[in-house]
């Protein structure tokens, strides 16, 4: 049975993905949620509709913006004695949401990936947005190249994001997703 960890699994795309992985694909899913209350609500929507799958999905609290929370989530999953077929970095905030968009959408997936990579056997999936390409198409050729090249280092990408953040439109949402896609 493939084990998969999904951040931001309690609502929206993440919840739909968790349901599909558990119900349609027979995976064991660790549903990551920043809020235990909202996580329990999301988990309940799946287990109420599919009680026979209740043992195949587990809630794990994780705030992708917090090193301590990410480390604690890693320890929870590690303690289960499983390897993860995949890590899905889905947690994110929109351009009108409270909180720091870059901290969640850009740095969060890097933080989680680096913490969980010892458990991942196959793939890491980062959920981005069409806003990434919408933002990038309005940038100069140097920026387009930097955000599109497989040779761009983390240091170069991070420096560019930091430089562009103060003037980024949509509260930095497009920039955060372009950075995530480049990462």
mmCIF file of C-alpha atoms in Angstrom:
data_model
loop_
_atom_site.group_PDB
_atom_site.id
_atom_site.type_symbol
_atom_site.label_atom_id
_atom_site.label_comp_id
_atom_site.label_asym_id
_atom_site.label_seq_id
_atom_site.Cartn_x
_atom_site.Cartn_y
_atom_site.Cartn_z
ATOM 1 C CA UNK A 1 0.000 0.000 0.000
ATOM 2 C CA UNK A 2 1.428 3.375 -1.012
ATOM 3 C CA UNK A 3 1.695 5.911 1.811
ATOM 4 C CA UNK A 4 1.323 9.574 0.919
ATOM 5 C CA UNK A 5 1.570 12.745 3.009
ATOM 6 C CA UNK A 6 -0.535 15.699 1.821
ATOM 7 C CA UNK A 7 -0.052 19.129 3.397
ATOM 8 C CA UNK A 8 -3.137 21.329 3.409
ATOM 9 C CA UNK A 9 -5.229 18.182 3.142
ATOM 10 C CA UNK A 10 -8.164 19.404 5.185
ATOM 11 C CA UNK A 11 -9.924 21.536 2.557
ATOM 12 C CA UNK A 12 -10.234 22.310 -1.138
ATOM 13 C CA UNK A 13 -7.870 20.589 -3.554
ATOM 14 C CA UNK A 14 -5.997 18.890 -0.715
ATOM 15 C CA UNK A 15 -9.150 17.349 0.742
ATOM 16 C CA UNK A 16 -10.281 16.171 -2.688
ATOM 17 C CA UNK A 17 -6.850 14.653 -3.281
ATOM 18 C CA UNK A 18 -6.856 12.872 0.097
ATOM 19 C CA UNK A 19 -10.290 11.430 -0.623
ATOM 20 C CA UNK A 20 -9.272 10.285 -4.081
ATOM 21 C CA UNK A 21 -6.028 8.709 -2.889
ATOM 22 C CA UNK A 22 -7.750 6.803 -0.071
ATOM 23 C CA UNK A 23 -11.023 5.864 -1.762
ATOM 24 C CA UNK A 24 -10.134 5.484 -5.436
ATOM 25 C CA UNK A 25 -6.493 4.406 -5.243
ATOM 26 C CA UNK A 26 -6.272 2.456 -1.978
ATOM 27 C CA UNK A 27 -3.468 4.531 -0.522
ATOM 28 C CA UNK A 28 -2.717 5.195 3.120
ATOM 29 C CA UNK A 29 -2.843 8.972 3.536
ATOM 30 C CA UNK A 30 -1.460 11.268 6.174
ATOM 31 C CA UNK A 31 -3.675 14.362 5.953
ATOM 32 C CA UNK A 32 -1.649 17.383 7.006
ATOM 33 C CA UNK A 33 -3.532 20.308 8.503
ATOM 34 C CA UNK A 34 -2.366 23.427 10.313
ATOM 35 C CA UNK A 35 -5.559 23.488 12.390
ATOM 36 C CA UNK A 36 -6.543 20.312 14.219
ATOM 37 C CA UNK A 37 -10.165 21.487 14.342
ATOM 38 C CA UNK A 38 -10.356 22.036 10.581
ATOM 39 C CA UNK A 39 -8.374 18.859 10.003
ATOM 40 C CA UNK A 40 -10.836 16.814 12.043
ATOM 41 C CA UNK A 41 -13.696 18.337 10.058
ATOM 42 C CA UNK A 42 -12.031 17.457 6.739
ATOM 43 C CA UNK A 43 -11.182 13.960 7.931
ATOM 44 C CA UNK A 44 -14.792 13.440 9.042
ATOM 45 C CA UNK A 45 -16.130 14.279 5.575
ATOM 46 C CA UNK A 46 -14.100 11.387 4.163
ATOM 47 C CA UNK A 47 -14.654 8.858 6.947
ATOM 48 C CA UNK A 48 -18.398 9.589 7.194
ATOM 49 C CA UNK A 49 -18.827 8.966 3.464
ATOM 50 C CA UNK A 50 -16.424 5.991 3.431
ATOM 51 C CA UNK A 51 -16.281 4.455 6.936
ATOM 52 C CA UNK A 52 -14.550 1.370 5.559
ATOM 53 C CA UNK A 53 -11.537 3.589 4.763
ATOM 54 C CA UNK A 54 -11.216 5.148 8.231
ATOM 55 C CA UNK A 55 -8.059 3.136 8.982
ATOM 56 C CA UNK A 56 -6.394 4.315 5.774
ATOM 57 C CA UNK A 57 -6.311 8.025 6.598
ATOM 58 C CA UNK A 58 -4.784 9.819 9.546
ATOM 59 C CA UNK A 59 -4.693 13.469 10.546
ATOM 60 C CA UNK A 60 -1.270 15.001 11.245
ATOM 61 C CA UNK A 61 -0.966 18.567 12.471
ATOM 62 C CA UNK A 62 1.570 20.595 10.486
ATOM 63 C CA UNK A 63 2.134 24.300 10.017
ATOM 64 C CA UNK A 64 4.428 24.548 6.989
ATOM 65 C CA UNK A 65 5.654 27.968 8.142
ATOM 66 C CA UNK A 66 7.041 26.633 11.418
ATOM 67 C CA UNK A 67 10.194 24.506 11.724
ATOM 68 C CA UNK A 68 9.100 22.989 15.040
ATOM 69 C CA UNK A 69 5.703 21.990 13.666
ATOM 70 C CA UNK A 70 7.247 20.452 10.544
ATOM 71 C CA UNK A 71 9.763 18.512 12.655
ATOM 72 C CA UNK A 72 6.975 17.251 14.925
ATOM 73 C CA UNK A 73 4.909 16.125 11.914
ATOM 74 C CA UNK A 74 7.946 14.325 10.521
ATOM 75 C CA UNK A 75 8.395 12.487 13.829
ATOM 76 C CA UNK A 76 4.711 11.445 13.849
ATOM 77 C CA UNK A 77 4.991 9.921 10.380
ATOM 78 C CA UNK A 78 8.415 8.415 11.076
ATOM 79 C CA UNK A 79 7.042 6.764 14.234
ATOM 80 C CA UNK A 80 4.561 4.839 12.063
ATOM 81 C CA UNK A 81 7.472 2.924 10.541
ATOM 82 C CA UNK A 82 6.439 3.729 6.980
ATOM 83 C CA UNK A 83 8.129 5.096 3.914
ATOM 84 C CA UNK A 84 6.283 7.675 1.868
ATOM 85 C CA UNK A 85 5.707 6.928 -1.776
ATOM 86 C CA UNK A 86 4.996 10.640 -2.170
ATOM 87 C CA UNK A 87 4.931 13.957 -0.392
ATOM 88 C CA UNK A 88 2.403 16.434 -1.771
ATOM 89 C CA UNK A 89 3.146 20.046 -0.833
ATOM 90 C CA UNK A 90 -0.365 21.404 -1.227
ATOM 91 C CA UNK A 91 -0.671 23.798 1.735
ATOM 92 C CA UNK A 92 -0.888 27.388 0.622
ATOM 93 C CA UNK A 93 -2.609 30.704 1.013
ATOM 94 C CA UNK A 94 -4.300 32.829 -1.618
ATOM 95 C CA UNK A 95 -3.543 36.416 -2.499
ATOM 96 C CA UNK A 96 -6.290 37.782 -0.239
ATOM 97 C CA UNK A 97 -5.593 35.438 2.672
ATOM 98 C CA UNK A 98 -4.080 36.556 5.950
ATOM 99 C CA UNK A 99 -0.493 35.561 6.617
ATOM 100 C CA UNK A 100 2.716 35.824 4.695
ATOM 101 C CA UNK A 101 2.173 34.417 1.213
ATOM 102 C CA UNK A 102 5.881 33.825 0.531
ATOM 103 C CA UNK A 103 6.454 32.115 3.875
ATOM 104 C CA UNK A 104 3.644 29.660 3.206
ATOM 105 C CA UNK A 105 3.666 29.156 -0.568
ATOM 106 C CA UNK A 106 7.380 29.386 -1.336
ATOM 107 C CA UNK A 107 9.388 28.623 1.799
ATOM 108 C CA UNK A 108 6.875 26.152 3.278
ATOM 109 C CA UNK A 109 7.269 23.490 0.585
ATOM 110 C CA UNK A 110 11.054 23.745 0.787
ATOM 111 C CA UNK A 111 10.946 23.411 4.576
ATOM 112 C CA UNK A 112 8.637 20.374 4.405
ATOM 113 C CA UNK A 113 10.530 18.719 1.539
ATOM 114 C CA UNK A 114 13.868 19.022 3.306
ATOM 115 C CA UNK A 115 12.420 17.600 6.524
ATOM 116 C CA UNK A 116 10.545 14.696 4.921
ATOM 117 C CA UNK A 117 13.023 13.654 2.204
ATOM 118 C CA UNK A 118 14.471 10.834 4.376
ATOM 119 C CA UNK A 119 11.041 9.142 4.282
ATOM 120 C CA UNK A 120 10.189 9.766 0.622
ATOM 121 C CA UNK A 121 10.937 6.892 -1.742
ATOM 122 C CA UNK A 122 9.523 8.096 -5.025
ATOM 123 C CA UNK A 123 8.349 11.669 -5.539
ATOM 124 C CA UNK A 124 7.687 15.120 -4.169
ATOM 125 C CA UNK A 125 4.826 17.019 -5.765
ATOM 126 C CA UNK A 126 4.502 20.789 -5.359
ATOM 127 C CA UNK A 127 1.051 22.207 -6.065
ATOM 128 C CA UNK A 128 1.451 25.526 -7.840
ATOM 129 C CA UNK A 129 -0.986 27.729 -9.733
ATOM 130 C CA UNK A 130 -1.603 29.344 -13.087
ATOM 131 C CA UNK A 131 -0.763 32.583 -11.296
ATOM 132 C CA UNK A 132 2.888 31.529 -11.573
ATOM 133 C CA UNK A 133 2.961 31.785 -15.356
ATOM 134 C CA UNK A 134 0.666 34.833 -15.321
ATOM 135 C CA UNK A 135 3.157 36.620 -13.069
ATOM 136 C CA UNK A 136 6.229 35.394 -14.967
ATOM 137 C CA UNK A 137 4.975 36.453 -18.402
ATOM 138 C CA UNK A 138 5.077 40.089 -17.266
ATOM 139 C CA UNK A 139 8.716 39.937 -16.142
ATOM 140 C CA UNK A 140 11.901 40.869 -18.008
ATOM 141 C CA UNK A 141 13.896 38.268 -19.942
ATOM 142 C CA UNK A 142 16.483 37.827 -17.186
ATOM 143 C CA UNK A 143 13.799 37.040 -14.607
ATOM 144 C CA UNK A 144 11.974 34.728 -17.013
ATOM 145 C CA UNK A 145 15.201 32.833 -17.637
ATOM 146 C CA UNK A 146 16.071 32.605 -13.943
ATOM 147 C CA UNK A 147 12.629 31.260 -13.006
ATOM 148 C CA UNK A 148 12.570 28.817 -15.942
ATOM 149 C CA UNK A 149 16.039 27.308 -15.929
ATOM 150 C CA UNK A 150 16.771 23.892 -14.435
ATOM 151 C CA UNK A 151 20.243 25.259 -13.664
ATOM 152 C CA UNK A 152 19.012 27.974 -11.279
ATOM 153 C CA UNK A 153 20.327 27.353 -7.768
ATOM 154 C CA UNK A 154 18.281 27.811 -4.603
ATOM 155 C CA UNK A 155 20.519 30.732 -3.660
ATOM 156 C CA UNK A 156 19.856 32.493 -6.984
ATOM 157 C CA UNK A 157 16.127 31.811 -6.794
ATOM 158 C CA UNK A 158 15.840 32.937 -3.183
ATOM 159 C CA UNK A 159 17.795 36.143 -3.902
ATOM 160 C CA UNK A 160 15.487 36.924 -6.837
ATOM 161 C CA UNK A 161 12.352 36.286 -4.789
ATOM 162 C CA UNK A 162 13.630 38.525 -1.987
ATOM 163 C CA UNK A 163 14.496 41.287 -4.468
ATOM 164 C CA UNK A 164 11.136 41.091 -6.267
ATOM 165 C CA UNK A 165 8.901 40.627 -3.208
ATOM 166 C CA UNK A 166 8.483 44.275 -2.180
ATOM 167 C CA UNK A 167 7.015 45.252 -5.554
ATOM 168 C CA UNK A 168 5.185 42.001 -6.376
ATOM 169 C CA UNK A 169 1.539 42.326 -7.329
ATOM 170 C CA UNK A 170 -1.323 40.355 -5.708
ATOM 171 C CA UNK A 171 0.461 40.411 -2.351
ATOM 172 C CA UNK A 172 3.246 38.308 -3.817
ATOM 173 C CA UNK A 173 0.943 35.396 -4.701
ATOM 174 C CA UNK A 174 2.087 35.023 -8.325
ATOM 175 C CA UNK A 175 5.714 35.450 -7.289
ATOM 176 C CA UNK A 176 5.325 32.829 -4.555
ATOM 177 C CA UNK A 177 3.890 30.310 -7.019
ATOM 178 C CA UNK A 178 6.467 31.141 -9.718
ATOM 179 C CA UNK A 179 9.190 30.601 -7.114
ATOM 180 C CA UNK A 180 7.577 27.323 -6.065
ATOM 181 C CA UNK A 181 7.395 26.147 -9.666
ATOM 182 C CA UNK A 182 11.056 27.038 -10.196
ATOM 183 C CA UNK A 183 12.000 25.260 -6.985
#
